[in-house]
Amino acid sequence: MPHFTIEYSANLDSRLDMKLVCEVVRKAAVETGIFPLGGIRVRAIRCEHYAIADARNDYGFLDMVLRIGEGRDLPTRKKAGEHVFQALSRHLDPVFADSKFALSFDMQINDKDTSWKRNNIHDALKVEAAHG
């Protein structure tokens, strides 16, 4: 954890480089200093079928959900969430300027008793850090 899932309207493909959007989110998550590097995941899912507002085809959306593990207090979560949201929002300023667009971001806390994980990336990063 943290795992960011981005769902976006297909009509954004011509306006956004989604690989770059994922990198903006990943970098902002690292900058918060509260997430383990080896746990960060950012994925983008293109939504081919969607309906927005009064169904005009030129409306777009990007909805991001962050799932994190338990243990961080509310002020810490809010500060980190605000940092990530502002980085993403700034990156999307051109989309807001050129089109009708909705951006949303929600943070969810996973219950540790019902969340299973297996990850050897943390160990690989420790070895890499130790050996330069």
PDB file of C-alpha atoms in Angstrom:
ATOM      1  CA  MET A   1       0.000   0.000   0.000  1.00  0.00           C
ATOM      2  CA  PRO A   2      -0.701   2.745  -1.093  1.00  0.00           C
ATOM      3  CA  HIS A   3      -2.582   1.719  -4.200  1.00  0.00           C
ATOM      4  CA  PHE A   4      -3.960   4.436  -6.477  1.00  0.00           C
ATOM      5  CA  THR A   5      -6.617   3.465  -9.005  1.00  0.00           C
ATOM      6  CA  ILE A   6      -7.480   6.017 -11.653  1.00  0.00           C
ATOM      7  CA  GLU A   7     -10.594   5.616 -13.773  1.00  0.00           C
ATOM      8  CA  TYR A   8     -10.918   8.074 -16.629  1.00  0.00           C
ATOM      9  CA  SER A   9     -13.236   8.803 -19.536  1.00  0.00           C
ATOM     10  CA  ALA A  10     -11.947   7.499 -22.850  1.00  0.00           C
ATOM     11  CA  ASN A  11     -12.271  10.939 -24.434  1.00  0.00           C
ATOM     12  CA  LEU A  12      -9.227  12.051 -22.420  1.00  0.00           C
ATOM     13  CA  ASP A  13      -6.873   9.848 -24.427  1.00  0.00           C
ATOM     14  CA  SER A  14      -6.295  12.587 -26.987  1.00  0.00           C
ATOM     15  CA  ARG A  15      -5.696  15.188 -24.266  1.00  0.00           C
ATOM     16  CA  LEU A  16      -3.599  13.328 -21.700  1.00  0.00           C
ATOM     17  CA  ASP A  17      -0.597  11.055 -21.510  1.00  0.00           C
ATOM     18  CA  MET A  18      -1.906   8.630 -18.874  1.00  0.00           C
ATOM     19  CA  LYS A  19       1.536   7.156 -18.281  1.00  0.00           C
ATOM     20  CA  LEU A  20       2.674  10.646 -17.300  1.00  0.00           C
ATOM     21  CA  VAL A  21      -0.421  11.117 -15.112  1.00  0.00           C
ATOM     22  CA  CYS A  22       0.507   7.902 -13.275  1.00  0.00           C
ATOM     23  CA  GLU A  23       4.060   9.182 -12.815  1.00  0.00           C
ATOM     24  CA  VAL A  24       2.814  12.522 -11.446  1.00  0.00           C
ATOM     25  CA  VAL A  25       0.750  10.643  -8.845  1.00  0.00           C
ATOM     26  CA  ARG A  26       3.583   8.220  -8.010  1.00  0.00           C
ATOM     27  CA  LYS A  27       6.066  11.056  -7.528  1.00  0.00           C
ATOM     28  CA  ALA A  28       3.643  13.027  -5.352  1.00  0.00           C
ATOM     29  CA  ALA A  29       3.029   9.935  -3.201  1.00  0.00           C
ATOM     30  CA  VAL A  30       6.784   9.545  -2.680  1.00  0.00           C
ATOM     31  CA  GLU A  31       7.090  13.245  -1.797  1.00  0.00           C
ATOM     32  CA  THR A  32       4.616  12.869   1.079  1.00  0.00           C
ATOM     33  CA  GLY A  33       7.174  10.787   2.944  1.00  0.00           C
ATOM     34  CA  ILE A  34       4.506   8.631   4.568  1.00  0.00           C
ATOM     35  CA  PHE A  35       4.267   5.752   2.113  1.00  0.00           C
ATOM     36  CA  PRO A  36       6.758   2.911   1.721  1.00  0.00           C
ATOM     37  CA  LEU A  37       8.346   3.194  -1.713  1.00  0.00           C
ATOM     38  CA  GLY A  38       7.995  -0.526  -2.407  1.00  0.00           C
ATOM     39  CA  GLY A  39       4.262  -0.420  -1.796  1.00  0.00           C
ATOM     40  CA  ILE A  40       3.288   2.399  -4.143  1.00  0.00           C
ATOM     41  CA  ARG A  41       1.111   1.333  -7.091  1.00  0.00           C
ATOM     42  CA  VAL A  42      -0.591   3.627  -9.578  1.00  0.00           C
ATOM     43  CA  ARG A  43      -2.851   2.185 -12.249  1.00  0.00           C
ATOM     44  CA  ALA A  44      -5.113   3.833 -14.791  1.00  0.00           C
ATOM     45  CA  ILE A  45      -8.239   2.235 -16.183  1.00  0.00           C
ATOM     46  CA  ARG A  46      -9.816   3.676 -19.316  1.00  0.00           C
ATOM     47  CA  CYS A  47     -13.605   3.795 -19.186  1.00  0.00           C
ATOM     48  CA  GLU A  48     -14.939   3.300 -22.678  1.00  0.00           C
ATOM     49  CA  HIS A  49     -18.575   3.500 -21.602  1.00  0.00           C
ATOM     50  CA  TYR A  50     -19.732   6.337 -19.362  1.00  0.00           C
ATOM     51  CA  ALA A  51     -22.438   8.977 -19.006  1.00  0.00           C
ATOM     52  CA  ILE A  52     -21.813  12.419 -17.510  1.00  0.00           C
ATOM     53  CA  ALA A  53     -24.265  15.155 -16.528  1.00  0.00           C
ATOM     54  CA  ASP A  54     -26.534  15.913 -19.504  1.00  0.00           C
ATOM     55  CA  ALA A  55     -24.720  13.326 -21.678  1.00  0.00           C
ATOM     56  CA  ARG A  56     -22.669  15.701 -23.816  1.00  0.00           C
ATOM     57  CA  ASN A  57     -19.809  13.819 -25.434  1.00  0.00           C
ATOM     58  CA  ASP A  58     -17.180  16.454 -24.692  1.00  0.00           C
ATOM     59  CA  TYR A  59     -17.412  16.166 -20.887  1.00  0.00           C
ATOM     60  CA  GLY A  60     -14.593  14.213 -19.269  1.00  0.00           C
ATOM     61  CA  PHE A  61     -13.710  12.816 -15.867  1.00  0.00           C
ATOM     62  CA  LEU A  62     -10.843  11.406 -13.896  1.00  0.00           C
ATOM     63  CA  ASP A  63     -11.687   9.690 -10.626  1.00  0.00           C
ATOM     64  CA  MET A  64      -8.890   8.479  -8.370  1.00  0.00           C
ATOM     65  CA  VAL A  65      -9.203   6.257  -5.313  1.00  0.00           C
ATOM     66  CA  LEU A  66      -6.327   5.668  -2.924  1.00  0.00           C
ATOM     67  CA  ARG A  67      -6.400   2.599  -0.703  1.00  0.00           C
ATOM     68  CA  ILE A  68      -4.028   2.696   2.260  1.00  0.00           C
ATOM     69  CA  GLY A  69      -3.369   0.558   5.291  1.00  0.00           C
ATOM     70  CA  GLU A  70      -4.371   1.472   8.810  1.00  0.00           C
ATOM     71  CA  GLY A  71      -2.159   3.415  11.192  1.00  0.00           C
ATOM     72  CA  ARG A  72      -1.962   7.001   9.989  1.00  0.00           C
ATOM     73  CA  ASP A  73      -3.847   9.714  11.846  1.00  0.00           C
ATOM     74  CA  LEU A  74      -6.321  12.007  10.111  1.00  0.00           C
ATOM     75  CA  PRO A  75      -4.048  15.088   9.909  1.00  0.00           C
ATOM     76  CA  THR A  76      -1.303  12.994   8.280  1.00  0.00           C
ATOM     77  CA  ARG A  77      -3.750  11.453   5.793  1.00  0.00           C
ATOM     78  CA  LYS A  78      -5.254  14.846   4.945  1.00  0.00           C
ATOM     79  CA  LYS A  79      -1.850  16.469   4.399  1.00  0.00           C
ATOM     80  CA  ALA A  80      -0.691  13.623   2.144  1.00  0.00           C
ATOM     81  CA  GLY A  81      -3.988  13.538   0.251  1.00  0.00           C
ATOM     82  CA  GLU A  82      -3.923  17.284  -0.316  1.00  0.00           C
ATOM     83  CA  HIS A  83      -0.349  17.079  -1.633  1.00  0.00           C
ATOM     84  CA  VAL A  84      -1.214  14.334  -4.125  1.00  0.00           C
ATOM     85  CA  PHE A  85      -4.461  16.023  -5.176  1.00  0.00           C
ATOM     86  CA  GLN A  86      -2.759  19.385  -5.769  1.00  0.00           C
ATOM     87  CA  ALA A  87       0.022  17.792  -7.842  1.00  0.00           C
ATOM     88  CA  LEU A  88      -2.525  15.970  -9.992  1.00  0.00           C
ATOM     89  CA  SER A  89      -4.800  18.995 -10.234  1.00  0.00           C
ATOM     90  CA  ARG A  90      -1.926  21.234 -11.392  1.00  0.00           C
ATOM     91  CA  HIS A  91      -0.966  18.648 -14.001  1.00  0.00           C
ATOM     92  CA  LEU A  92      -4.560  18.646 -15.252  1.00  0.00           C
ATOM     93  CA  ASP A  93      -4.878  22.451 -15.456  1.00  0.00           C
ATOM     94  CA  PRO A  94      -4.693  22.365 -19.283  1.00  0.00           C
ATOM     95  CA  VAL A  95      -7.597  19.899 -19.421  1.00  0.00           C
ATOM     96  CA  PHE A  96      -9.688  22.167 -17.191  1.00  0.00           C
ATOM     97  CA  ALA A  97      -8.783  25.138 -19.382  1.00  0.00           C
ATOM     98  CA  ASP A  98      -9.716  23.429 -22.655  1.00  0.00           C
ATOM     99  CA  SER A  99     -12.770  21.371 -21.745  1.00  0.00           C
ATOM    100  CA  LYS A 100     -15.526  20.559 -19.273  1.00  0.00           C
ATOM    101  CA  PHE A 101     -13.884  18.185 -16.823  1.00  0.00           C
ATOM    102  CA  ALA A 102     -14.481  16.642 -13.394  1.00  0.00           C
ATOM    103  CA  LEU A 103     -11.666  15.508 -11.106  1.00  0.00           C
ATOM    104  CA  SER A 104     -12.298  13.551  -7.907  1.00  0.00           C
ATOM    105  CA  PHE A 105     -10.073  11.823  -5.366  1.00  0.00           C
ATOM    106  CA  ASP A 106     -11.046   9.671  -2.393  1.00  0.00           C
ATOM    107  CA  MET A 107      -8.886   7.945   0.188  1.00  0.00           C
ATOM    108  CA  GLN A 108      -9.975   4.653   1.741  1.00  0.00           C
ATOM    109  CA  ILE A 109      -8.436   2.754   4.647  1.00  0.00           C
ATOM    110  CA  ASN A 110      -8.130  -1.007   4.318  1.00  0.00           C
ATOM    111  CA  ASP A 111      -8.948  -3.087   7.379  1.00  0.00           C
ATOM    112  CA  LYS A 112      -5.745  -5.017   8.155  1.00  0.00           C
ATOM    113  CA  ASP A 113      -7.758  -8.050   9.252  1.00  0.00           C
ATOM    114  CA  THR A 114      -9.261  -8.423   5.782  1.00  0.00           C
ATOM    115  CA  SER A 115      -6.365  -7.323   3.589  1.00  0.00           C
ATOM    116  CA  TRP A 116      -3.817  -9.876   2.402  1.00  0.00           C
ATOM    117  CA  LYS A 117      -0.534  -9.019   0.681  1.00  0.00           C
ATOM    118  CA  ARG A 118       2.608 -10.660  -0.612  1.00  0.00           C
ATOM    119  CA  ASN A 119       5.398  -8.386  -1.869  1.00  0.00           C
ATOM    120  CA  ASN A 120       9.134  -8.937  -2.332  1.00  0.00           C
ATOM    121  CA  ILE A 121       9.766  -5.475  -3.791  1.00  0.00           C
ATOM    122  CA  HIS A 122      10.497  -4.006  -0.330  1.00  0.00           C
ATOM    123  CA  ASP A 123      13.369  -6.468   0.165  1.00  0.00           C
ATOM    124  CA  ALA A 124      14.747  -5.784  -3.311  1.00  0.00           C
ATOM    125  CA  LEU A 125      14.791  -2.029  -2.633  1.00  0.00           C
ATOM    126  CA  LYS A 126      16.608  -2.583   0.694  1.00  0.00           C
ATOM    127  CA  VAL A 127      19.282  -4.689  -1.030  1.00  0.00           C
ATOM    128  CA  GLU A 128      19.636  -2.117  -3.799  1.00  0.00           C
ATOM    129  CA  ALA A 129      19.971   0.712  -1.267  1.00  0.00           C
ATOM    130  CA  ALA A 130      22.600  -1.210   0.711  1.00  0.00           C
ATOM    131  CA  HIS A 131      24.708  -1.896  -2.378  1.00  0.00           C
ATOM    132  CA  GLY A 132      24.211   1.448  -4.142  1.00  0.00           C
TER     133      GLY A 132
END
